[in-house]
mmCIF file of C-alpha atoms in Angstrom:
data_model
loop_
_atom_site.group_PDB
_atom_site.id
_atom_site.type_symbol
_atom_site.label_atom_id
_atom_site.label_comp_id
_atom_site.label_asym_id
_atom_site.label_seq_id
_atom_site.Cartn_x
_atom_site.Cartn_y
_atom_site.Cartn_z
ATOM 1 C CA UNK E 1040 32.196 0.117 32.165
ATOM 2 C CA UNK E 1041 31.887 3.891 32.501
ATOM 3 C CA UNK E 1042 29.969 4.426 35.727
ATOM 4 C CA UNK E 1043 27.993 7.252 37.242
ATOM 5 C CA UNK E 1044 27.590 7.473 41.021
ATOM 6 C CA UNK E 1045 24.554 9.174 42.556
ATOM 7 C CA UNK E 1046 23.659 9.975 46.160
ATOM 8 C CA UNK E 1047 20.142 9.937 47.546
ATOM 9 C CA UNK E 1048 17.983 11.090 50.422
ATOM 10 C CA UNK E 1049 17.011 7.441 50.998
ATOM 11 C CA UNK E 1050 20.455 6.786 52.538
ATOM 12 C CA UNK E 1051 21.955 4.989 49.537
ATOM 13 C CA UNK E 1052 24.509 5.467 46.775
ATOM 14 C CA UNK E 1053 23.816 3.921 43.386
ATOM 15 C CA UNK E 1054 26.178 3.098 40.553
ATOM 16 C CA UNK E 1055 24.934 3.215 36.951
ATOM 17 C CA UNK E 1056 26.447 2.000 33.692
ATOM 18 C CA UNK E 1057 26.508 4.883 31.209
ATOM 19 C CA UNK E 1058 29.046 3.374 28.790
ATOM 20 C CA UNK E 1059 26.357 2.679 26.184
ATOM 21 C CA UNK E 1060 25.204 6.281 26.098
ATOM 22 C CA UNK E 1061 21.911 5.395 27.739
ATOM 23 C CA UNK E 1062 20.061 8.535 28.809
ATOM 24 C CA UNK E 1063 20.202 8.885 32.611
ATOM 25 C CA UNK E 1064 16.935 10.824 32.644
ATOM 26 C CA UNK E 1065 14.903 8.555 34.901
ATOM 27 C CA UNK E 1066 17.258 5.695 35.903
ATOM 28 C CA UNK E 1067 14.231 3.450 36.312
ATOM 29 C CA UNK E 1068 12.173 5.777 38.514
ATOM 30 C CA UNK E 1069 9.499 6.023 35.824
ATOM 31 C CA UNK E 1070 8.731 5.313 32.191
ATOM 32 C CA UNK E 1071 6.924 2.578 30.333
ATOM 33 C CA UNK E 1072 7.788 -1.079 30.592
ATOM 34 C CA UNK E 1073 8.890 -1.052 26.967
ATOM 35 C CA UNK E 1074 11.392 1.724 27.636
ATOM 36 C CA UNK E 1075 12.808 -0.172 30.585
ATOM 37 C CA UNK E 1076 13.128 -3.339 28.536
ATOM 38 C CA UNK E 1077 15.019 -1.528 25.773
ATOM 39 C CA UNK E 1078 17.535 -0.201 28.263
ATOM 40 C CA UNK E 1079 18.212 -3.570 29.850
ATOM 41 C CA UNK E 1080 21.824 -4.598 29.268
ATOM 42 C CA UNK E 1081 23.383 -8.027 28.899
ATOM 43 C CA UNK E 1082 26.622 -8.510 30.794
ATOM 44 C CA UNK E 1083 27.498 -12.018 29.564
ATOM 45 C CA UNK E 1084 29.585 -10.794 26.614
ATOM 46 C CA UNK E 1085 29.755 -14.226 24.983
ATOM 47 C CA UNK E 1086 26.057 -13.979 24.165
ATOM 48 C CA UNK E 1087 25.709 -10.220 23.782
ATOM 49 C CA UNK E 1088 23.497 -10.573 20.711
ATOM 50 C CA UNK E 1089 20.631 -12.064 22.728
ATOM 51 C CA UNK E 1090 17.818 -9.683 23.622
ATOM 52 C CA UNK E 1091 16.315 -9.543 27.064
ATOM 53 C CA UNK E 1092 12.973 -10.876 25.818
ATOM 54 C CA UNK E 1093 14.667 -13.838 24.132
ATOM 55 C CA UNK E 1094 16.557 -14.659 27.312
ATOM 56 C CA UNK E 1095 13.423 -14.324 29.416
ATOM 57 C CA UNK E 1096 11.558 -16.703 27.099
ATOM 58 C CA UNK E 1097 14.261 -19.357 27.639
ATOM 59 C CA UNK E 1098 14.283 -19.184 31.430
ATOM 60 C CA UNK E 1099 13.387 -22.283 33.414
ATOM 61 C CA UNK E 1100 12.627 -22.496 37.115
ATOM 62 C CA UNK E 1101 15.526 -23.506 39.343
ATOM 63 C CA UNK E 1102 13.217 -24.951 41.972
ATOM 64 C CA UNK E 1103 12.378 -21.814 43.935
ATOM 65 C CA UNK E 1104 10.857 -18.356 43.542
ATOM 66 C CA UNK E 1105 13.198 -15.863 41.830
ATOM 67 C CA UNK E 1106 15.633 -18.668 40.915
ATOM 68 C CA UNK E 1107 16.112 -19.539 37.232
ATOM 69 C CA UNK E 1108 18.309 -21.482 34.818
ATOM 70 C CA UNK E 1109 19.193 -19.980 31.457
ATOM 71 C CA UNK E 1110 20.494 -22.361 28.817
ATOM 72 C CA UNK E 1111 22.378 -21.047 25.781
ATOM 73 C CA UNK E 1112 25.089 -22.704 23.629
ATOM 74 C CA UNK E 1113 27.419 -19.686 23.978
ATOM 75 C CA UNK E 1114 27.400 -19.729 27.777
ATOM 76 C CA UNK E 1115 30.300 -21.430 29.611
ATOM 77 C CA UNK E 1116 29.012 -24.936 30.319
ATOM 78 C CA UNK E 1117 25.907 -24.192 28.282
ATOM 79 C CA UNK E 1118 23.863 -22.707 31.125
ATOM 80 C CA UNK E 1119 23.902 -20.314 34.062
ATOM 81 C CA UNK E 1120 21.981 -20.404 37.347
ATOM 82 C CA UNK E 1121 20.542 -17.017 38.215
ATOM 83 C CA UNK E 1122 18.719 -15.143 40.957
ATOM 84 C CA UNK E 1123 16.220 -12.403 40.036
ATOM 85 C CA UNK E 1124 16.921 -9.405 42.297
ATOM 86 C CA UNK E 1125 15.100 -6.082 42.682
ATOM 87 C CA UNK E 1126 16.724 -2.866 43.837
ATOM 88 C CA UNK E 1127 15.879 -1.785 47.395
ATOM 89 C CA UNK E 1128 16.224 1.634 49.001
ATOM 90 C CA UNK E 1129 17.645 2.460 52.413
ATOM 91 C CA UNK E 1130 14.407 1.347 54.094
ATOM 92 C CA UNK E 1131 14.279 -2.021 52.334
ATOM 93 C CA UNK E 1132 11.466 -1.027 49.945
ATOM 94 C CA UNK E 1133 11.928 -2.779 46.605
ATOM 95 C CA UNK E 1134 11.571 -1.127 43.200
ATOM 96 C CA UNK E 1135 10.452 -3.765 40.705
ATOM 97 C CA UNK E 1136 11.248 -1.538 37.715
ATOM 98 C CA UNK E 1137 14.951 -1.848 38.595
ATOM 99 C CA UNK E 1138 16.136 -5.428 38.576
ATOM 100 C CA UNK E 1139 19.027 -7.732 37.813
ATOM 101 C CA UNK E 1140 19.536 -11.342 36.901
ATOM 102 C CA UNK E 1141 22.634 -12.335 38.877
ATOM 103 C CA UNK E 1142 24.764 -15.473 38.606
ATOM 104 C CA UNK E 1143 23.808 -17.282 41.815
ATOM 105 C CA UNK E 1144 27.237 -18.966 42.027
ATOM 106 C CA UNK E 1145 29.459 -15.903 41.562
ATOM 107 C CA UNK E 1146 27.250 -12.863 42.210
ATOM 108 C CA UNK E 1147 28.158 -11.392 38.817
ATOM 109 C CA UNK E 1148 25.501 -9.503 36.851
ATOM 110 C CA UNK E 1149 24.047 -11.354 33.860
ATOM 111 C CA UNK E 1150 21.329 -8.835 32.934
ATOM 112 C CA UNK E 1151 20.517 -5.471 34.452
ATOM 113 C CA UNK E 1152 17.745 -2.969 33.817
ATOM 114 C CA UNK E 1153 18.056 0.816 33.461
ATOM 115 C CA UNK E 1154 21.856 0.672 33.728
ATOM 116 C CA UNK E 1155 21.648 -0.043 37.486
ATOM 117 C CA UNK E 1156 24.776 -1.802 38.758
ATOM 118 C CA UNK E 1157 24.940 -1.582 42.557
ATOM 119 C CA UNK E 1158 23.217 -0.010 45.538
ATOM 120 C CA UNK E 1159 25.540 0.878 48.411
ATOM 121 C CA UNK E 1160 24.071 1.073 51.910
ATOM 122 C CA UNK E 1161 25.769 2.287 55.074
ATOM 123 C CA UNK E 1162 24.708 5.859 55.770
ATOM 124 C CA UNK E 1163 21.852 6.450 58.185
ATOM 125 C CA UNK E 1164 20.047 9.488 56.899
ATOM 126 C CA UNK E 1165 20.501 11.476 53.704
ATOM 127 C CA UNK E 1166 23.651 11.093 51.568
ATOM 128 C CA UNK E 1167 24.801 14.589 50.581
ATOM 129 C CA UNK E 1168 27.774 14.027 48.252
ATOM 130 C CA UNK E 1169 29.709 11.254 46.516
ATOM 131 C CA UNK E 1170 32.964 11.447 44.528
ATOM 132 C CA UNK E 1171 35.233 9.046 42.623
ATOM 133 C CA UNK E 1172 38.925 8.832 43.485
ATOM 134 C CA UNK E 1173 41.398 9.925 40.750
ATOM 135 C CA UNK E 1174 42.057 6.284 39.811
ATOM 136 C CA UNK E 1175 38.362 5.384 39.891
ATOM 137 C CA UNK E 1176 38.886 2.512 42.320
ATOM 138 C CA UNK E 1177 37.250 4.145 45.346
ATOM 139 C CA UNK E 1178 34.219 6.264 46.203
ATOM 140 C CA UNK E 1179 34.005 8.814 48.999
ATOM 141 C CA UNK E 1180 30.648 9.910 50.411
ATOM 142 C CA UNK E 1181 29.255 11.982 53.253
ATOM 143 C CA UNK E 1182 25.865 12.321 54.876
ATOM 144 C CA UNK E 1183 23.586 13.637 57.578
ATOM 145 C CA UNK E 1184 24.844 10.921 59.933
ATOM 146 C CA UNK E 1185 28.036 12.962 60.347
ATOM 147 C CA UNK E 1186 30.287 10.384 58.694
ATOM 148 C CA UNK E 1187 32.598 10.248 55.703
ATOM 149 C CA UNK E 1188 32.693 6.803 54.105
ATOM 150 C CA UNK E 1189 34.896 5.025 51.574
ATOM 151 C CA UNK E 1190 33.617 2.332 49.213
ATOM 152 C CA UNK E 1191 35.056 -0.134 46.706
ATOM 153 C CA UNK E 1192 34.027 1.309 43.328
ATOM 154 C CA UNK E 1193 35.240 -1.621 41.215
ATOM 155 C CA UNK E 1194 33.340 -4.554 42.713
ATOM 156 C CA UNK E 1195 31.136 -6.109 40.018
ATOM 157 C CA UNK E 1196 29.186 -8.433 42.309
ATOM 158 C CA UNK E 1197 25.798 -7.879 43.886
ATOM 159 C CA UNK E 1198 26.617 -7.389 47.581
ATOM 160 C CA UNK E 1199 23.192 -8.590 48.721
ATOM 161 C CA UNK E 1200 23.551 -12.095 47.253
ATOM 162 C CA UNK E 1201 24.715 -14.748 49.722
ATOM 163 C CA UNK E 1202 27.191 -16.985 47.885
ATOM 164 C CA UNK E 1203 27.547 -19.787 50.447
ATOM 165 C CA UNK E 1204 25.536 -21.723 53.025
ATOM 166 C CA UNK E 1205 26.472 -19.439 55.917
ATOM 167 C CA UNK E 1206 22.907 -19.216 57.233
ATOM 168 C CA UNK E 1207 21.757 -22.791 56.769
ATOM 169 C CA UNK E 1208 22.069 -25.605 54.287
ATOM 170 C CA UNK E 1209 20.626 -24.547 50.940
ATOM 171 C CA UNK E 1210 20.897 -20.763 51.400
ATOM 172 C CA UNK E 1211 23.760 -20.313 48.910
ATOM 173 C CA UNK E 1212 22.915 -18.150 45.909
ATOM 174 C CA UNK E 1213 19.907 -16.439 47.483
ATOM 175 C CA UNK E 1214 19.262 -12.747 47.970
ATOM 176 C CA UNK E 1215 19.522 -11.773 51.636
ATOM 177 C CA UNK E 1216 15.894 -10.546 51.653
ATOM 178 C CA UNK E 1217 14.742 -14.040 50.610
ATOM 179 C CA UNK E 1218 16.719 -15.562 53.473
ATOM 180 C CA UNK E 1219 15.302 -13.023 55.927
ATOM 181 C CA UNK E 1220 11.799 -13.995 54.810
ATOM 182 C CA UNK E 1221 12.509 -17.511 56.114
ATOM 183 C CA UNK E 1222 13.523 -16.260 59.561
ATOM 184 C CA UNK E 1223 11.082 -16.509 62.437
ATOM 185 C CA UNK E 1224 11.236 -14.940 65.925
ATOM 186 C CA UNK E 1225 13.708 -16.613 68.277
ATOM 187 C CA UNK E 1226 13.479 -17.307 71.982
ATOM 188 C CA UNK E 1227 15.692 -14.527 73.392
ATOM 189 C CA UNK E 1228 13.889 -11.253 72.819
ATOM 190 C CA UNK E 1229 12.957 -8.987 69.896
ATOM 191 C CA UNK E 1230 16.444 -9.138 68.295
ATOM 192 C CA UNK E 1231 16.547 -12.928 68.287
ATOM 193 C CA UNK E 1232 15.735 -14.849 65.085
ATOM 194 C CA UNK E 1233 16.014 -18.394 63.810
ATOM 195 C CA UNK E 1234 15.728 -20.565 60.726
ATOM 196 C CA UNK E 1235 13.986 -23.897 61.274
ATOM 197 C CA UNK E 1236 15.538 -26.926 59.574
ATOM 198 C CA UNK E 1237 14.273 -30.514 59.449
ATOM 199 C CA UNK E 1238 16.041 -31.630 62.626
ATOM 200 C CA UNK E 1239 17.266 -28.406 64.243
ATOM 201 C CA UNK E 1240 17.011 -24.620 64.319
ATOM 202 C CA UNK E 1241 19.825 -22.185 63.592
ATOM 203 C CA UNK E 1242 19.659 -19.119 65.872
ATOM 204 C CA UNK E 1243 20.761 -15.561 65.087
ATOM 205 C CA UNK E 1244 21.003 -12.235 66.862
ATOM 206 C CA UNK E 1245 20.371 -8.887 65.165
ATOM 207 C CA UNK E 1246 22.647 -5.936 65.997
ATOM 208 C CA UNK E 1247 21.169 -2.608 64.883
ATOM 209 C CA UNK E 1248 23.049 0.579 64.058
ATOM 210 C CA UNK E 1249 22.724 2.966 67.004
ATOM 211 C CA UNK E 1250 24.650 6.069 65.850
ATOM 212 C CA UNK E 1251 21.720 7.746 64.086
ATOM 213 C CA UNK E 1252 22.009 11.025 62.186
ATOM 214 C CA UNK E 1253 22.077 14.748 62.883
ATOM 215 C CA UNK E 1254 19.362 17.245 62.101
ATOM 216 C CA UNK E 1255 19.923 18.725 58.651
ATOM 217 C CA UNK E 1256 19.747 22.512 58.816
ATOM 218 C CA UNK E 1257 19.523 23.184 55.096
ATOM 219 C CA UNK E 1258 19.149 26.849 54.217
ATOM 220 C CA UNK E 1259 16.445 27.656 56.772
ATOM 221 C CA UNK E 1260 16.713 28.936 60.338
ATOM 222 C CA UNK E 1261 19.404 27.328 62.462
ATOM 223 C CA UNK E 1262 18.056 24.675 64.809
ATOM 224 C CA UNK E 1263 19.604 23.490 68.034
ATOM 225 C CA UNK E 1264 22.164 20.872 67.052
ATOM 226 C CA UNK E 1265 20.803 17.448 67.888
ATOM 227 C CA UNK E 1266 20.902 13.858 66.795
ATOM 228 C CA UNK E 1267 18.144 11.418 65.915
ATOM 229 C CA UNK E 1268 18.930 7.865 66.927
ATOM 230 C CA UNK E 1269 17.288 5.135 64.853
ATOM 231 C CA UNK E 1270 14.931 2.601 66.319
ATOM 232 C CA UNK E 1271 16.414 -0.586 67.737
ATOM 233 C CA UNK E 1272 13.151 -2.033 68.972
ATOM 234 C CA UNK E 1273 13.684 -5.346 67.257
ATOM 235 C CA UNK E 1274 13.336 -7.317 64.063
ATOM 236 C CA UNK E 1275 9.700 -6.391 63.532
ATOM 237 C CA UNK E 1276 10.659 -2.702 63.530
ATOM 238 C CA UNK E 1277 13.587 -2.973 61.099
ATOM 239 C CA UNK E 1278 11.855 -0.808 58.449
ATOM 240 C CA UNK E 1279 12.706 2.162 60.710
ATOM 241 C CA UNK E 1280 16.359 1.158 60.936
ATOM 242 C CA UNK E 1281 17.627 -0.659 57.872
ATOM 243 C CA UNK E 1282 21.277 -0.863 58.998
ATOM 244 C CA UNK E 1283 21.978 -3.987 60.995
ATOM 245 C CA UNK E 1284 24.224 -7.015 61.252
ATOM 246 C CA UNK E 1285 23.026 -10.604 61.405
ATOM 247 C CA UNK E 1286 25.212 -12.667 63.745
ATOM 248 C CA UNK E 1287 25.270 -16.367 64.493
ATOM 249 C CA UNK E 1288 24.296 -16.827 68.116
ATOM 250 C CA UNK E 1289 26.707 -19.655 68.901
ATOM 251 C CA UNK E 1290 29.946 -17.845 68.056
ATOM 252 C CA UNK E 1291 28.983 -14.227 67.240
ATOM 253 C CA UNK E 1292 30.216 -14.490 63.649
ATOM 254 C CA UNK E 1293 28.777 -11.759 61.405
ATOM 255 C CA UNK E 1294 26.883 -13.545 58.632
ATOM 256 C CA UNK E 1295 25.623 -10.422 56.867
ATOM 257 C CA UNK E 1296 26.087 -6.682 57.262
ATOM 258 C CA UNK E 1297 23.882 -4.176 55.442
ATOM 259 C CA UNK E 1298 26.714 -1.620 55.740
ATOM 260 C CA UNK E 1299 28.931 -2.268 52.705
ATOM 261 C CA UNK E 1300 31.337 0.660 53.202
ATOM 262 C CA UNK E 1301 34.995 -0.284 53.652
ATOM 263 C CA UNK E 1302 35.971 2.634 55.936
ATOM 264 C CA UNK E 1303 33.917 4.907 58.191
ATOM 265 C CA UNK E 1304 35.420 8.235 59.301
ATOM 266 C CA UNK E 1305 33.827 9.875 62.348
ATOM 267 C CA UNK E 1306 34.660 13.264 63.812
ATOM 268 C CA UNK E 1307 32.180 15.809 62.459
ATOM 269 C CA UNK E 1308 29.411 16.821 64.866
ATOM 270 C CA UNK E 1309 26.795 17.746 62.259
ATOM 271 C CA UNK E 1310 25.709 16.745 58.744
ATOM 272 C CA UNK E 1311 28.684 16.507 56.381
ATOM 273 C CA UNK E 1312 27.895 18.359 53.157
ATOM 274 C CA UNK E 1313 30.841 17.851 50.790
ATOM 275 C CA UNK E 1314 33.837 15.577 50.096
ATOM 276 C CA UNK E 1315 36.796 15.611 47.700
ATOM 277 C CA UNK E 1316 39.786 13.344 47.163
ATOM 278 C CA UNK E 1317 43.110 15.214 47.452
ATOM 279 C CA UNK E 1318 46.831 14.393 47.209
ATOM 280 C CA UNK E 1319 46.316 11.866 44.414
ATOM 281 C CA UNK E 1320 43.529 10.045 46.219
ATOM 282 C CA UNK E 1321 45.536 9.366 49.397
ATOM 283 C CA UNK E 1322 43.443 11.766 51.474
ATOM 284 C CA UNK E 1323 39.884 13.082 51.626
ATOM 285 C CA UNK E 1324 38.811 16.569 52.602
ATOM 286 C CA UNK E 1325 35.298 17.167 53.958
ATOM 287 C CA UNK E 1326 33.190 20.115 55.132
ATOM 288 C CA UNK E 1327 30.223 20.059 57.481
ATOM 289 C CA UNK E 1328 27.561 22.114 59.177
ATOM 290 C CA UNK E 1329 29.677 22.099 62.360
ATOM 291 C CA UNK E 1330 31.778 24.839 60.665
ATOM 292 C CA UNK E 1331 34.834 22.608 60.269
ATOM 293 C CA UNK E 1332 36.853 21.257 57.362
ATOM 294 C CA UNK E 1333 38.642 17.989 58.019
ATOM 295 C CA UNK E 1334 41.427 16.131 56.245
ATOM 296 C CA UNK E 1335 41.313 12.321 56.410
ATOM 297 C CA UNK E 1336 43.807 9.578 55.633
ATOM 298 C CA UNK E 1337 42.080 7.159 53.246
ATOM 299 C CA UNK E 1338 44.039 4.058 54.258
ATOM 300 C CA UNK E 1339 43.955 4.618 58.028
ATOM 301 C CA UNK E 1340 40.551 6.329 58.210
ATOM 302 C CA UNK E 1341 41.901 8.870 60.711
ATOM 303 C CA UNK E 1342 41.551 12.653 60.828
ATOM 304 C CA UNK E 1343 44.850 14.373 59.959
ATOM 305 C CA UNK E 1344 43.920 18.055 60.297
ATOM 306 C CA UNK E 1345 41.008 20.346 61.171
ATOM 307 C CA UNK E 1346 40.240 23.868 59.940
ATOM 308 C CA UNK E 1347 37.805 25.883 62.066
ATOM 309 C CA UNK E 1348 35.481 28.182 60.143
ATOM 310 C CA UNK E 1349 33.093 30.924 61.121
ATOM 311 C CA UNK E 1350 29.941 29.585 59.459
ATOM 312 C CA UNK E 1351 28.254 26.215 58.825
ATOM 313 C CA UNK E 1352 29.580 24.849 55.531
ATOM 314 C CA UNK E 1353 27.306 23.629 52.757
ATOM 315 C CA UNK E 1354 29.529 22.539 49.831
ATOM 316 C CA UNK E 1355 33.101 22.428 48.547
ATOM 317 C CA UNK E 1356 35.041 22.268 45.308
ATOM 318 C CA UNK E 1357 38.752 21.638 44.723
ATOM 319 C CA UNK E 1358 41.033 23.726 42.508
ATOM 320 C CA UNK E 1359 44.079 21.623 41.636
ATOM 321 C CA UNK E 1360 46.552 24.283 40.473
ATOM 322 C CA UNK E 1361 47.116 26.254 42.598
ATOM 323 C CA UNK E 1362 45.783 23.938 45.327
ATOM 324 C CA UNK E 1363 42.803 25.812 46.717
ATOM 325 C CA UNK E 1364 39.619 24.602 48.312
ATOM 326 C CA UNK E 1365 36.509 26.677 47.624
ATOM 327 C CA UNK E 1366 33.903 26.210 50.354
ATOM 328 C CA UNK E 1367 30.358 27.557 50.502
ATOM 329 C CA UNK E 1368 28.422 28.261 53.676
ATOM 330 C CA UNK E 1369 24.772 28.153 54.678
ATOM 331 C CA UNK E 1370 25.018 31.880 55.438
ATOM 332 C CA UNK E 1371 25.750 32.726 51.800
ATOM 333 C CA UNK E 1372 29.512 33.245 52.079
ATOM 334 C CA UNK E 1373 32.306 31.642 50.077
ATOM 335 C CA UNK E 1374 35.706 30.792 51.549
ATOM 336 C CA UNK E 1375 39.055 29.765 50.114
ATOM 337 C CA UNK E 1376 41.339 27.376 51.960
ATOM 338 C CA UNK E 1377 45.044 27.271 51.076
ATOM 339 C CA UNK E 1378 45.615 23.628 50.212
ATOM 340 C CA UNK E 1379 49.400 23.846 49.788
ATOM 341 C CA UNK E 1380 50.099 22.375 53.174
ATOM 342 C CA UNK E 1381 46.604 22.369 54.650
ATOM 343 C CA UNK E 1382 47.972 24.515 57.441
ATOM 344 C CA UNK E 1383 44.632 25.892 58.519
ATOM 345 C CA UNK E 1384 44.728 29.222 56.719
ATOM 346 C CA UNK E 1385 41.193 30.357 55.934
ATOM 347 C CA UNK E 1386 40.200 33.562 54.221
ATOM 348 C CA UNK E 1387 37.192 35.046 52.442
#
């Protein structure tokens, strides 16, 4: 599918299917129910002639809330078990106008509304830019948390669906939010949780993200550079810090991680405002409000070079031939960086 990637102030990146020429005007943020229904897309190609309303009329309960069975002669095996999933922002708030029916055995999308494919979480704070790699297999993003992140752009599964019984018997094929709803406070403090079974309880520990994000300066007066650390008060306060890992208490194994990025690059000391893939997608260049431009190795996730500027940077754009990097600043200046060898030459 032809995909569009968008960044958001809610700390997420979303991927949208635009291969059908669907207008990306609202992407499910508004509009009538009828409009949303018309833009719902079937992903099971063997039965692509079935409308959403016809599929919905044939759904049967699979024994639990948000779990369904759809029977159709053109489906492999004649039926598919599905989980009904709503999109959630970086604070865990669900948007019921954006939803998917997902194969609960494989995580693959069966139906999706408004062209929504995936929501990527990992940044704490606003996401300022997102770009596809030249081959379209990776995404690069940057945000107010001071990080540059790399993501798998070709995964077709819903990352928030748990495909095995890693939490407890019977949790396979459920959305992680449904599993979290079954957790109750544990016995070892505010970051201790458990799931009660018939004859035992499975205990977990919650590890919250502690890096936080920098103050965004925007175009207004410069503030003293500082960093806001997210709350780590405990499970009851997770709406203020939606990035956390759920670990099994007995062996420390990570059972779920809300951060779905594959690589995190740290080194900037302020909000990162722009990213671009360079050198055929092998490296990423970024600019930030700390007045630096950095070059990163995509595979290793390490910083390869740093250019020091004279003003806080706000955006960048790459000129391929000749290789020049055009960088804007919050003070209204534009700079050109010689990209031939990335030797640090910087001129207005």
